[in-house]
CSV table of C-alpha atoms and ligand atoms in Angstrom, one decimal:
chain,number,residue,atom,x,y,z
I,1,UNK,CA,63.8,-10.3,16.5
I,2,UNK,CA,60.6,-8.6,15.1
I,3,UNK,CA,57.8,-10.7,14.8
I,4,UNK,CA,55.7,-10.3,11.6
I,5,UNK,CA,52.1,-10.4,12.3
I,6,UNK,CA,49.2,-11.7,10.0
I,7,UNK,CA,46.7,-9.4,8.3
I,8,UNK,CA,43.8,-8.3,10.4
I,9,UNK,CA,41.4,-11.0,9.0
I,10,UNK,CA,44.1,-13.7,10.4
I,11,UNK,CA,45.0,-14.8,6.8
I,12,UNK,CA,48.5,-14.7,5.6
I,13,UNK,CA,47.6,-12.3,2.7
I,14,UNK,CA,46.9,-8.8,2.2
I,15,UNK,CA,43.7,-7.2,1.4
I,16,UNK,CA,43.3,-5.3,-1.7
I,17,UNK,CA,41.4,-2.5,-2.7
I,18,UNK,CA,37.8,-2.0,-4.3
I,19,UNK,CA,36.6,-2.2,-7.7
I,20,UNK,CA,33.9,0.2,-9.0
I,21,UNK,CA,31.6,0.2,-12.1
I,22,UNK,CA,28.7,2.3,-13.3
I,23,UNK,CA,26.3,2.2,-16.4
I,24,UNK,CA,24.0,5.2,-17.7
I,25,UNK,CA,21.1,4.5,-19.9
I,26,UNK,CA,21.4,1.0,-21.3
I,27,UNK,CA,18.4,-1.4,-20.7
I,28,UNK,CA,20.9,-4.1,-19.8
I,29,UNK,CA,22.6,-1.7,-17.0
I,30,UNK,CA,22.4,-4.4,-14.2
I,31,UNK,CA,23.6,-7.3,-16.2
I,32,UNK,CA,26.2,-5.2,-17.7
I,33,UNK,CA,27.4,-3.8,-14.1
I,34,UNK,CA,27.5,-7.7,-12.8
I,35,UNK,CA,29.8,-8.4,-15.7
I,36,UNK,CA,31.8,-5.4,-15.1
I,37,UNK,CA,32.3,-6.3,-11.4
I,38,UNK,CA,33.3,-9.7,-12.2
I,39,UNK,CA,36.1,-8.5,-14.3
I,40,UNK,CA,37.0,-6.3,-11.4
I,41,UNK,CA,36.9,-9.1,-8.9
I,42,UNK,CA,40.7,-9.2,-8.4
I,43,UNK,CA,40.2,-5.6,-6.6
I,44,UNK,CA,38.2,-7.3,-4.0
I,45,UNK,CA,36.7,-10.5,-3.1
I,46,UNK,CA,34.8,-9.9,0.2
I,47,UNK,CA,31.5,-8.4,-1.0
I,48,UNK,CA,29.8,-7.1,-3.8
I,49,UNK,CA,26.9,-4.9,-4.3
I,50,UNK,CA,24.7,-3.1,-7.1
I,51,UNK,CA,22.6,-0.1,-7.0
I,52,UNK,CA,20.0,0.4,-9.7
I,53,UNK,CA,17.3,2.8,-10.8
I,54,UNK,CA,14.5,1.8,-12.8
I,55,UNK,CA,13.0,5.1,-13.5
I,56,UNK,CA,11.0,5.3,-10.3
I,57,UNK,CA,12.7,3.6,-7.6
I,58,UNK,CA,16.3,2.7,-6.5
I,59,UNK,CA,16.9,-0.9,-5.9
I,60,UNK,CA,20.1,-2.4,-4.1
I,61,UNK,CA,21.4,-5.7,-3.6
I,62,UNK,CA,24.6,-6.0,-1.4
I,63,UNK,CA,26.1,-9.6,-0.5
I,64,UNK,CA,29.0,-10.9,1.1
I,65,UNK,CA,30.9,-13.2,-1.2
I,66,UNK,CA,32.0,-13.2,-4.8
I,67,UNK,CA,30.0,-11.4,-7.8
I,68,UNK,CA,29.2,-14.7,-9.3
I,69,UNK,CA,27.8,-16.0,-6.0
I,70,UNK,CA,25.0,-13.6,-6.0
I,71,UNK,CA,24.9,-11.5,-9.2
I,72,UNK,CA,24.9,-14.3,-11.9
I,73,UNK,CA,21.3,-15.6,-11.7
I,74,UNK,CA,18.7,-14.0,-13.8
I,75,UNK,CA,16.3,-13.1,-10.9
I,76,UNK,CA,18.5,-11.2,-9.1
I,77,UNK,CA,19.5,-9.2,-12.2
I,78,UNK,CA,15.6,-8.9,-13.2
I,79,UNK,CA,14.6,-7.8,-9.6
I,80,UNK,CA,17.3,-5.0,-9.5
I,81,UNK,CA,16.4,-3.9,-13.1
I,82,UNK,CA,16.7,-0.3,-14.6
I,83,UNK,CA,18.7,1.7,-17.2
I,84,UNK,CA,21.1,3.0,-14.6
I,85,UNK,CA,23.2,1.0,-12.4
I,86,UNK,CA,26.5,1.2,-10.2
I,87,UNK,CA,28.5,-1.5,-8.8
I,88,UNK,CA,31.1,-2.3,-6.1
I,89,UNK,CA,33.5,-5.1,-5.2
I,90,UNK,CA,35.3,-4.7,-1.9
I,91,UNK,CA,37.9,-5.7,0.4
I,92,UNK,CA,37.6,-3.9,3.7
I,93,UNK,CA,40.5,-1.6,3.8
I,94,UNK,CA,38.6,0.4,6.2
I,95,UNK,CA,35.6,-0.4,8.4
I,96,UNK,CA,35.2,-4.0,9.6
I,97,UNK,CA,33.7,-6.8,7.6
I,98,UNK,CA,29.8,-6.4,7.7
I,99,UNK,CA,26.9,-6.4,5.7
I,100,UNK,CA,26.2,-2.7,6.6
I,101,UNK,CA,29.9,-1.8,5.1
I,102,UNK,CA,29.1,-3.4,1.7
I,103,UNK,CA,28.8,-0.7,-1.0
I,104,UNK,CA,27.2,1.0,-2.9
I,105,UNK,CA,26.1,3.2,-0.2
I,106,UNK,CA,22.9,5.0,-0.6
I,107,UNK,CA,21.0,7.9,1.1
I,108,UNK,CA,17.9,9.8,0.6
I,109,UNK,CA,18.8,13.3,0.5
I,110,UNK,CA,16.9,16.7,0.1
I,111,UNK,CA,17.8,16.4,-3.8
I,112,UNK,CA,16.6,12.9,-3.7
I,113,UNK,CA,18.2,9.5,-3.9
I,114,UNK,CA,22.0,9.4,-3.9
I,115,UNK,CA,24.4,6.3,-4.2
I,116,UNK,CA,28.1,5.8,-4.3
I,117,UNK,CA,30.9,3.5,-5.1
I,118,UNK,CA,34.2,4.5,-3.7
I,119,UNK,CA,37.6,3.0,-4.4
I,120,UNK,CA,40.5,4.3,-2.2
I,121,UNK,CA,40.9,5.4,1.4
I,122,UNK,CA,40.2,9.0,3.0
I,123,UNK,CA,42.9,10.0,5.4
I,124,UNK,CA,40.9,12.3,7.3
I,125,UNK,CA,37.7,10.4,7.5
I,126,UNK,CA,37.9,9.5,11.3
I,127,UNK,CA,38.3,13.2,12.0
I,128,UNK,CA,35.5,14.3,10.0
I,129,UNK,CA,33.4,11.6,11.3
I,130,UNK,CA,34.1,12.4,14.9
I,131,UNK,CA,33.1,16.1,14.1
I,132,UNK,CA,29.8,15.0,12.6
I,133,UNK,CA,29.0,12.5,15.1
I,134,UNK,CA,29.7,15.3,17.8
I,135,UNK,CA,27.0,17.4,16.0
I,136,UNK,CA,24.5,14.8,15.6
I,137,UNK,CA,25.1,12.7,12.6
I,138,UNK,CA,24.1,9.0,12.9
I,139,UNK,CA,26.4,6.6,11.0
I,140,UNK,CA,25.1,3.5,9.8
I,141,UNK,CA,28.3,1.9,8.9
I,142,UNK,CA,32.1,2.0,9.9
I,143,UNK,CA,33.3,2.6,6.3
I,144,UNK,CA,35.2,5.8,5.4
I,145,UNK,CA,32.9,6.2,2.5
I,146,UNK,CA,30.2,7.1,4.4
I,147,UNK,CA,31.6,10.2,5.5
I,148,UNK,CA,31.3,11.3,1.8
I,149,UNK,CA,27.3,10.9,1.9
I,150,UNK,CA,27.0,12.7,5.0
I,151,UNK,CA,29.3,15.8,3.7
I,152,UNK,CA,26.8,15.7,0.6
I,153,UNK,CA,23.7,15.7,2.9
I,154,UNK,CA,25.1,18.2,5.4
I,155,UNK,CA,26.2,20.7,2.7
I,156,UNK,CA,24.6,24.0,2.8
I,157,UNK,CA,24.7,24.4,-1.3
I,158,UNK,CA,21.5,23.9,-3.2
I,159,UNK,CA,22.3,21.7,-6.2
I,160,UNK,CA,23.3,18.2,-5.8
I,161,UNK,CA,26.5,18.8,-7.9
I,162,UNK,CA,27.5,21.7,-5.8
I,163,UNK,CA,26.9,19.6,-2.6
I,164,UNK,CA,28.9,16.9,-4.2
I,165,UNK,CA,31.8,19.2,-5.0
I,166,UNK,CA,31.5,20.7,-1.3
I,167,UNK,CA,32.1,17.3,0.1
I,168,UNK,CA,34.9,16.5,-2.1
I,169,UNK,CA,36.5,19.6,-1.0
I,170,UNK,CA,36.5,18.6,2.4
I,171,UNK,CA,37.8,15.1,2.2
I,172,UNK,CA,41.7,14.2,1.9
I,173,UNK,CA,43.2,10.9,0.5
I,174,UNK,CA,42.5,8.8,-2.5
I,175,UNK,CA,39.2,8.4,-4.0
I,176,UNK,CA,37.7,7.3,-7.4
I,177,UNK,CA,34.0,7.6,-7.1
I,178,UNK,CA,31.1,6.5,-9.0
I,179,UNK,CA,27.8,8.2,-7.9
I,180,UNK,CA,24.1,7.6,-9.0
I,181,UNK,CA,21.3,9.8,-8.6
I,182,UNK,CA,17.7,9.4,-10.5
I,183,UNK,CA,19.1,11.5,-13.4
I,184,UNK,CA,22.9,11.3,-13.4
I,185,UNK,CA,25.9,9.2,-13.3
I,186,UNK,CA,28.8,11.0,-11.6
I,187,UNK,CA,32.5,10.0,-11.8
I,188,UNK,CA,35.1,11.5,-9.8
I,189,UNK,CA,38.8,11.1,-9.2
I,190,UNK,CA,40.9,12.8,-6.4
I,191,UNK,CA,43.2,15.6,-7.1
I,192,UNK,CA,46.2,13.4,-7.6
I,193,UNK,CA,44.4,10.4,-9.3
I,194,UNK,CA,45.8,8.0,-7.1
I,195,UNK,CA,43.1,5.3,-7.7
I,196,UNK,CA,42.3,4.7,-11.6
I,197,UNK,CA,39.1,5.4,-13.2
I,198,UNK,CA,38.2,5.2,-16.8
I,199,UNK,CA,35.2,6.2,-19.3
I,200,UNK,CA,34.0,3.9,-21.8
I,201,UNK,CA,31.0,3.7,-24.3
I,202,UNK,CA,28.7,0.8,-25.4
I,203,UNK,CA,25.9,1.4,-27.8
I,204,UNK,CA,25.8,5.1,-27.1
I,205,UNK,CA,25.6,4.3,-23.3
I,206,UNK,CA,28.5,5.8,-20.9
I,207,UNK,CA,30.2,3.3,-18.6
I,208,UNK,CA,32.5,4.3,-15.9
I,209,UNK,CA,34.9,1.5,-14.4
I,210,UNK,CA,38.1,1.2,-12.3
I,211,UNK,CA,39.9,-0.6,-15.1
I,212,UNK,CA,39.6,-1.4,-18.9
I,213,UNK,CA,39.4,-4.8,-18.3
I,214,UNK,CA,36.0,-4.2,-17.3
I,215,UNK,CA,35.1,-2.5,-20.4
I,216,UNK,CA,36.8,-5.3,-22.5
I,217,UNK,CA,34.3,-8.0,-20.8
I,218,UNK,CA,31.2,-6.2,-22.1
I,219,UNK,CA,32.8,-5.3,-25.5
I,220,UNK,CA,32.7,-1.5,-24.5
I,221,UNK,CA,35.0,1.0,-26.3
I,222,UNK,CA,37.6,2.7,-24.1
I,223,UNK,CA,37.1,6.6,-24.3
I,224,UNK,CA,39.6,7.9,-22.0
I,225,UNK,CA,40.9,8.0,-18.4
I,226,UNK,CA,39.0,10.3,-15.9
I,227,UNK,CA,41.6,12.9,-15.2
I,228,UNK,CA,42.9,13.6,-11.7
I,229,UNK,CA,40.7,16.0,-10.1
I,230,UNK,CA,38.1,15.9,-12.7
I,231,UNK,CA,34.4,15.3,-12.1
I,232,UNK,CA,32.4,13.7,-15.1
I,233,UNK,CA,28.5,14.1,-15.0
I,234,UNK,CA,26.6,12.1,-17.3
I,235,UNK,CA,23.0,12.9,-18.2
I,236,UNK,CA,20.6,12.4,-21.1
I,237,UNK,CA,21.9,15.3,-22.6
I,238,UNK,CA,25.6,14.2,-22.7
I,239,UNK,CA,28.7,14.5,-20.8
I,240,UNK,CA,30.1,17.4,-18.8
I,241,UNK,CA,33.4,17.7,-17.2
I,242,UNK,CA,34.3,19.8,-14.3
I,243,UNK,CA,37.5,20.7,-12.7
I,244,UNK,CA,36.6,22.6,-9.5
I,245,UNK,CA,39.8,22.2,-7.5
I,246,UNK,CA,43.0,23.7,-8.0
I,247,UNK,CA,45.2,22.0,-10.5
I,248,UNK,CA,47.9,19.6,-9.4
I,249,UNK,CA,50.1,17.2,-11.4
I,250,UNK,CA,48.7,13.6,-11.6
I,251,UNK,CA,50.3,11.1,-9.2
I,252,UNK,CA,48.8,7.8,-9.8
I,253,UNK,CA,49.6,4.8,-7.6
I,254,UNK,CA,52.4,3.1,-8.9
I,255,UNK,CA,51.4,-0.2,-7.1
I,256,UNK,CA,48.7,-0.4,-9.5
I,257,UNK,CA,51.3,-1.3,-12.1
I,258,UNK,CA,53.0,-3.4,-9.8
I,259,UNK,CA,50.4,-5.5,-8.3
I,260,UNK,CA,46.7,-4.5,-8.3
I,261,UNK,CA,45.4,-4.0,-11.8
I,262,UNK,CA,45.0,-6.9,-14.1
I,263,UNK,CA,47.7,-7.4,-16.5
I,264,UNK,CA,45.2,-6.8,-19.6
I,265,UNK,CA,44.2,-3.2,-18.1
I,266,UNK,CA,45.4,-0.1,-19.7
I,267,UNK,CA,46.0,2.3,-16.8
I,268,UNK,CA,47.0,6.0,-17.6
I,269,UNK,CA,47.7,4.9,-21.1
I,270,UNK,CA,50.2,2.1,-20.1
I,271,UNK,CA,49.4,-1.5,-20.7
I,272,UNK,CA,50.0,-3.1,-17.0
I,273,UNK,CA,51.2,-6.4,-18.4
I,274,UNK,CA,53.8,-4.4,-20.5
I,275,UNK,CA,55.1,-2.3,-17.5
I,276,UNK,CA,55.3,-5.5,-15.3
I,277,UNK,CA,57.6,-7.2,-17.9
I,278,UNK,CA,59.8,-4.0,-18.3
I,279,UNK,CA,60.1,-4.2,-14.4
I,280,UNK,CA,61.4,-7.7,-15.1
I,281,UNK,CA,63.6,-6.7,-17.7
I,282,UNK,CA,65.1,-3.8,-15.6
I,283,UNK,CA,65.4,-6.2,-12.8
I,284,UNK,CA,67.6,-8.5,-14.8
I,285,UNK,CA,69.8,-5.8,-15.7
I,286,UNK,CA,70.6,-5.0,-12.1
I,287,UNK,CA,70.7,-8.5,-10.7
I,288,UNK,CA,72.1,-10.8,-13.3
I,289,UNK,CA,73.0,-14.2,-11.6
I,290,UNK,CA,74.0,-17.6,-13.2
I,291,UNK,CA,71.2,-19.8,-13.1
I,292,UNK,CA,69.3,-22.6,-14.7
I,293,UNK,CA,65.7,-21.5,-15.0
I,294,UNK,CA,63.8,-18.4,-14.2
I,295,UNK,CA,60.6,-19.2,-12.1
I,296,UNK,CA,57.7,-16.7,-11.3
I,297,UNK,CA,55.6,-16.7,-8.2
I,298,UNK,CA,52.1,-17.0,-10.0
I,299,UNK,CA,50.2,-15.3,-10.8
I,300,UNK,CA,51.2,-11.7,-10.5
I,301,UNK,CA,55.0,-12.6,-10.8
I,302,UNK,CA,54.6,-14.0,-14.4
I,303,UNK,CA,55.1,-11.0,-16.6
I,304,UNK,CA,58.1,-9.8,-14.7
I,305,UNK,CA,59.5,-13.2,-14.7
I,306,UNK,CA,58.9,-13.6,-18.4
I,307,UNK,CA,61.0,-10.2,-18.8
I,308,UNK,CA,63.8,-11.3,-16.6
I,309,UNK,CA,64.1,-14.5,-18.6
I,310,UNK,CA,63.9,-12.8,-22.0
I,311,UNK,CA,66.5,-10.2,-20.7
I,312,UNK,CA,68.9,-12.8,-19.1
I,313,UNK,CA,68.3,-15.5,-21.7
I,314,UNK,CA,67.7,-17.9,-19.0
I,315,UNK,CA,64.7,-20.1,-19.7
I,316,UNK,CA,61.5,-19.3,-17.9
I,317,UNK,CA,59.7,-22.3,-16.3
I,318,UNK,CA,56.1,-22.3,-14.7
I,319,UNK,CA,57.4,-24.6,-12.1
I,320,UNK,CA,55.1,-23.2,-9.2
I,321,UNK,CA,51.3,-24.2,-9.5
I,322,UNK,CA,48.9,-22.0,-7.9
I,323,UNK,CA,45.5,-23.6,-6.8
I,324,UNK,CA,42.9,-20.7,-7.7
I,325,UNK,CA,40.3,-22.2,-5.4
I,326,UNK,CA,41.7,-21.5,-2.0
I,327,UNK,CA,38.8,-19.2,-0.7
I,328,UNK,CA,38.5,-17.5,2.6
I,329,UNK,CA,36.1,-19.7,4.0
I,330,UNK,CA,38.4,-22.7,3.3
I,331,UNK,CA,41.2,-21.5,5.6
I,332,UNK,CA,40.2,-21.9,9.5
I,333,UNK,CA,41.4,-19.0,11.5
I,334,UNK,CA,43.8,-21.0,13.7
I,335,UNK,CA,47.5,-20.2,13.9
I,336,UNK,CA,48.2,-23.9,12.8
I,337,UNK,CA,46.2,-23.9,10.0
I,338,UNK,CA,47.2,-20.4,8.8
I,339,UNK,CA,50.6,-21.6,8.6
I,340,UNK,CA,49.2,-24.3,5.9
I,341,UNK,CA,48.1,-21.2,3.9
I,342,UNK,CA,50.7,-20.9,1.2
I,343,UNK,CA,51.2,-24.8,1.0
I,344,UNK,CA,47.4,-24.9,0.1
I,345,UNK,CA,48.0,-22.3,-2.5
I,346,UNK,CA,51.1,-23.0,-4.1
I,347,UNK,CA,52.8,-26.4,-5.0
I,348,UNK,CA,56.1,-27.0,-7.1
I,349,UNK,CA,56.5,-29.3,-10.1
I,350,UNK,CA,59.5,-31.3,-8.6
I,351,UNK,CA,61.0,-32.7,-11.8
I,352,UNK,CA,61.5,-29.1,-12.9
I,353,UNK,CA,63.5,-27.7,-10.0
I,354,UNK,CA,65.3,-30.7,-8.5
I,355,UNK,CA,69.0,-29.9,-8.7
I,356,UNK,CA,68.5,-26.8,-10.4
I,357,UNK,CA,69.7,-23.2,-9.7
I,358,UNK,CA,66.3,-21.2,-9.6
I,359,UNK,CA,65.9,-17.7,-9.9
I,360,UNK,CA,62.5,-16.9,-8.4
I,361,UNK,CA,60.8,-13.8,-9.3
I,362,UNK,CA,57.9,-12.2,-7.4
I,363,UNK,CA,56.4,-8.5,-7.8
I,364,UNK,CA,56.6,-7.6,-4.1
I,365,UNK,CA,57.5,-8.5,-0.7
I,366,UNK,CA,55.2,-7.1,1.9
I,367,UNK,CA,55.1,-9.0,5.3
I,368,UNK,CA,57.3,-11.8,3.4
I,369,UNK,CA,55.0,-14.7,4.1
I,370,UNK,CA,54.9,-15.7,0.6
I,371,UNK,CA,58.3,-15.9,-0.4
I,372,UNK,CA,59.5,-17.5,2.9
I,373,UNK,CA,56.9,-20.3,2.3
I,374,UNK,CA,57.9,-20.5,-1.6
I,375,UNK,CA,61.4,-20.8,-1.0
I,376,UNK,CA,60.9,-23.6,1.4
I,377,UNK,CA,58.8,-25.7,-1.0
I,378,UNK,CA,61.2,-25.1,-3.9
I,379,UNK,CA,64.0,-26.4,-1.3
I,380,UNK,CA,61.9,-29.4,-0.3
I,381,UNK,CA,61.5,-30.1,-4.0
I,382,UNK,CA,65.2,-30.3,-4.4
I,383,UNK,CA,66.3,-26.7,-5.9
I,384,UNK,CA,70.0,-26.4,-5.4
I,385,UNK,CA,69.9,-22.7,-5.3
I,386,UNK,CA,67.2,-20.2,-5.1
I,387,UNK,CA,67.9,-16.6,-6.0
I,388,UNK,CA,65.0,-14.3,-5.0
I,389,UNK,CA,64.3,-11.5,-7.3
I,390,UNK,CA,61.8,-8.9,-6.6
I,391,UNK,CA,60.3,-6.5,-9.3
I,392,UNK,CA,59.7,-3.8,-7.1
I,393,UNK,CA,61.8,-1.8,-4.4
I,394,UNK,CA,61.6,-2.8,-0.6
I,395,UNK,CA,58.4,-1.6,0.8
I,396,UNK,CA,59.2,0.4,4.0
I,397,UNK,CA,56.4,2.7,4.7
I,398,UNK,CA,53.0,1.9,5.5
I,399,UNK,CA,50.0,2.8,3.2
I,400,UNK,CA,46.9,4.8,3.9
I,401,UNK,CA,45.3,5.1,0.7
I,402,UNK,CA,43.6,1.9,0.2
I,403,UNK,CA,46.2,-0.9,0.5
I,404,UNK,CA,46.0,-2.9,3.7
I,405,UNK,CA,49.7,-2.1,5.1
I,406,UNK,CA,48.9,0.7,7.8
I,407,UNK,CA,51.3,-0.9,10.3
I,408,UNK,CA,54.8,-0.5,9.7
I,409,UNK,CA,55.8,-3.2,12.2
I,410,UNK,CA,54.2,-5.8,9.9
I,411,UNK,CA,56.5,-4.8,6.7
I,412,UNK,CA,59.6,-7.2,6.3
I,413,UNK,CA,61.7,-4.3,4.5
I,414,UNK,CA,61.0,-1.7,7.3
I,415,UNK,CA,62.3,-4.0,10.0
I,416,UNK,CA,65.2,-5.9,8.5
I,417,UNK,CA,68.2,-5.0,6.4
I,418,UNK,CA,68.8,-6.9,3.3
I,419,UNK,CA,71.0,-9.4,4.7
I,420,UNK,CA,68.8,-10.2,7.4
I,421,UNK,CA,65.8,-10.3,5.1
I,422,UNK,CA,67.7,-13.1,3.0
I,423,UNK,CA,68.3,-15.1,6.1
I,424,UNK,CA,64.8,-14.7,7.2
I,425,UNK,CA,63.4,-15.7,3.6
I,426,UNK,CA,66.2,-18.5,3.5
I,427,UNK,CA,67.2,-17.7,-0.3
I,428,UNK,CA,70.9,-17.9,-1.4
I,429,UNK,CA,70.6,-14.1,-2.8
I,430,UNK,CA,67.9,-11.6,-2.5
I,431,UNK,CA,67.7,-8.4,-4.9
I,432,UNK,CA,65.1,-5.9,-5.2
I,433,UNK,CA,64.3,-3.6,-8.3
I,434,UNK,CA,65.8,-0.2,-7.5
I,435,UNK,CA,63.6,2.7,-7.3
I,436,UNK,CA,65.1,4.2,-10.5
I,437,UNK,CA,64.7,0.9,-12.2
I,438,UNK,CA,61.3,1.0,-11.4
I,439,UNK,CA,60.7,4.4,-12.9
I,440,UNK,CA,62.9,3.3,-16.0
I,441,UNK,CA,60.6,0.5,-16.5
I,442,UNK,CA,57.7,2.9,-16.2
I,443,UNK,CA,59.1,5.1,-19.2
I,444,UNK,CA,60.4,7.8,-17.0
I,445,UNK,CA,64.2,8.7,-17.4
I,446,UNK,CA,64.2,9.3,-13.5
I,447,UNK,CA,61.8,10.0,-10.6
I,448,UNK,CA,61.3,13.6,-10.7
I,449,UNK,CA,62.1,14.3,-7.0
I,450,UNK,CA,60.3,17.8,-7.0
I,451,UNK,CA,57.3,16.5,-8.6
I,452,UNK,CA,57.2,12.8,-8.5
I,453,UNK,CA,55.2,11.3,-11.4
I,454,UNK,CA,53.7,8.5,-9.3
I,455,UNK,CA,52.4,7.9,-5.8
I,456,UNK,CA,55.2,5.8,-4.5
I,457,UNK,CA,55.2,6.4,-0.6
I,458,UNK,CA,55.5,2.7,0.1
I,459,UNK,CA,59.2,2.9,-1.2
I,460,UNK,CA,60.0,6.4,-0.4
I,461,UNK,CA,57.8,7.6,2.6
I,462,UNK,CA,56.8,10.7,0.2
I,463,UNK,CA,52.9,10.9,1.0
I,464,UNK,CA,51.3,12.9,-1.6
I,465,UNK,CA,48.4,14.0,0.7
I,466,UNK,CA,48.1,15.2,4.3
I,467,UNK,CA,47.6,12.4,6.8
I,468,UNK,CA,45.1,14.2,9.0
I,469,UNK,CA,43.8,11.2,11.0
I,470,UNK,CA,47.2,9.8,11.6
I,471,UNK,CA,48.9,13.3,12.6
I,472,UNK,CA,46.1,14.0,15.0
I,473,UNK,CA,46.2,10.3,16.5
I,474,UNK,CA,42.5,9.9,15.9
I,475,UNK,CA,41.4,6.1,15.8
I,476,UNK,CA,38.4,4.0,15.5
I,477,UNK,CA,38.0,3.3,19.2
I,478,UNK,CA,38.1,6.9,20.2
I,479,UNK,CA,35.0,7.7,18.1
I,480,UNK,CA,33.2,4.6,19.0
I,481,UNK,CA,33.6,3.4,15.5
I,482,UNK,CA,32.6,0.0,16.5
I,483,UNK,CA,29.6,1.0,18.3
I,484,UNK,CA,30.8,-0.2,21.8
I,485,UNK,CA,29.4,2.6,24.1
I,486,UNK,CA,25.7,2.7,25.4
I,487,UNK,CA,24.4,5.6,27.3
I,488,UNK,CA,27.4,6.8,29.3
N,501,LIG,P1,53.6,-11.0,1.7
N,501,LIG,O1,53.4,-12.4,1.4
N,501,LIG,O2,53.0,-10.4,2.7
N,501,LIG,O3,55.3,-10.6,1.6
N,501,LIG,O4,53.1,-10.4,0.3
N,501,LIG,C1,53.5,-10.3,-0.9
N,501,LIG,C2,52.7,-11.1,-1.9
N,501,LIG,O5,51.6,-10.9,-1.9
N,501,LIG,C3,53.4,-11.2,-3.2
N,501,LIG,O6,53.3,-12.5,-3.8
N,501,LIG,C4,52.3,-10.2,-3.9
N,501,LIG,O7,52.0,-10.6,-5.4
N,501,LIG,C5,51.2,-10.1,-3.1
N,501,LIG,N1,50.8,-8.7,-2.8
N,501,LIG,C6,51.4,-7.8,-2.7
N,501,LIG,N2,50.9,-6.7,-2.4
N,501,LIG,C7,49.3,-7.1,-2.1
N,501,LIG,C8,47.9,-6.7,-1.6
N,501,LIG,N3,47.9,-5.4,-1.2
N,501,LIG,N4,47.0,-7.5,-1.3
N,501,LIG,C9,47.3,-8.9,-1.8
N,501,LIG,N5,48.4,-9.4,-2.0
N,501,LIG,C10,49.6,-8.7,-2.2
């Protein structure tokens, strides 16, 4: 039997990606950035940072913890100060957990100060890093994002924006970036637009953010999405859009709709909540079963369960309660305590489920940790039958674009067939949404096999970019990513 391991941090959950935010020309830039980051907290809860420019100096504050832990007090906001600011919330999808990896990252270049916030994951960062270390570069962090700063710094071009484009032309993978100089706020999205990035406006000031929920929190108007392969340069004189790379069709990550993005966000013109609900509707069409109640795994399973319930005309009950205050620090990193993880997080309203046939709806199965534990507590509470329905297809292939699932041996569906998974989870029946159903839910008649509309490699193995680091076998240890060598 294949053993499924916990994620690298020892917790029985995955890490998410990152959230980025930026404001140009507003006297409350820092406070607005803190608020925007707060709205993006679901994209990363490990660390948060802000870089601001006050007309003379760049200032930065980067802290481990939640946004509200450090960026809600007036002193911090006032000390940062300035009319321009960028922010970042992170989960460490690459680079170890350390203060030096917290973004925004900043460097003093020939052209002046330059800071970046990066969401996504580069697939050739280790290869580039190795080359640069060999030719004398000194890296300050273990994060893939620092590679971008080095490439900008080393570029032989003259103007900052040319150097930035030069840097982007050398990186592969997923990136949404917000950069800050003393005169500009710059937004950029990789040629496929894998990770989201939107443009907003508040009282004449331009805002850039990972998701529209970060515009809503500050009352900013949504202007538009930054397009795939687009670079937006915001200065006092307005906004300029560049498309320096060969045009490609957009392939946004479909997992943003399944799990990552907040349900109230509009990503690529589609309201995430509605897409999740559609997935539930489609799932019900594909996997009807007699039952007494439909129960979501909170929180991300709720919209799909609602769609399932409406389509199947089986009543929805919120019979699982999630404790939102289970923080990282609360869980001791021992195997015994780790096993308690989901019990600490979820409990069942017994009177709701005792003797009932339950359709349990979750948005995805990755390692299988969550559903195993939820099915167990439903049964302990007396559920007569548990039919698990998953509103996305089986995740079979690892991700290299910012979701922490790089090791295929950890993916339940990569190692078990459907019946083995059902037995492992101990549910009565198990059905996943089909790939076709997922595309239907997203409003596509079908997946275009020649030009897929979304990045969906988790389900299909169809990676939309080169995976240079993976193909060349370069890994962190080989290039002293964790600084173990001395003078040999
Ligand atoms: P697992 O417990 O490993 O099967 O992970 C699946 C559960 O985690 C589901 O309840 C999802 O809502 C949630 N989930 C899916 N993808 C991620 C991710 N990248 N990071 C954190 N949680 C996730």
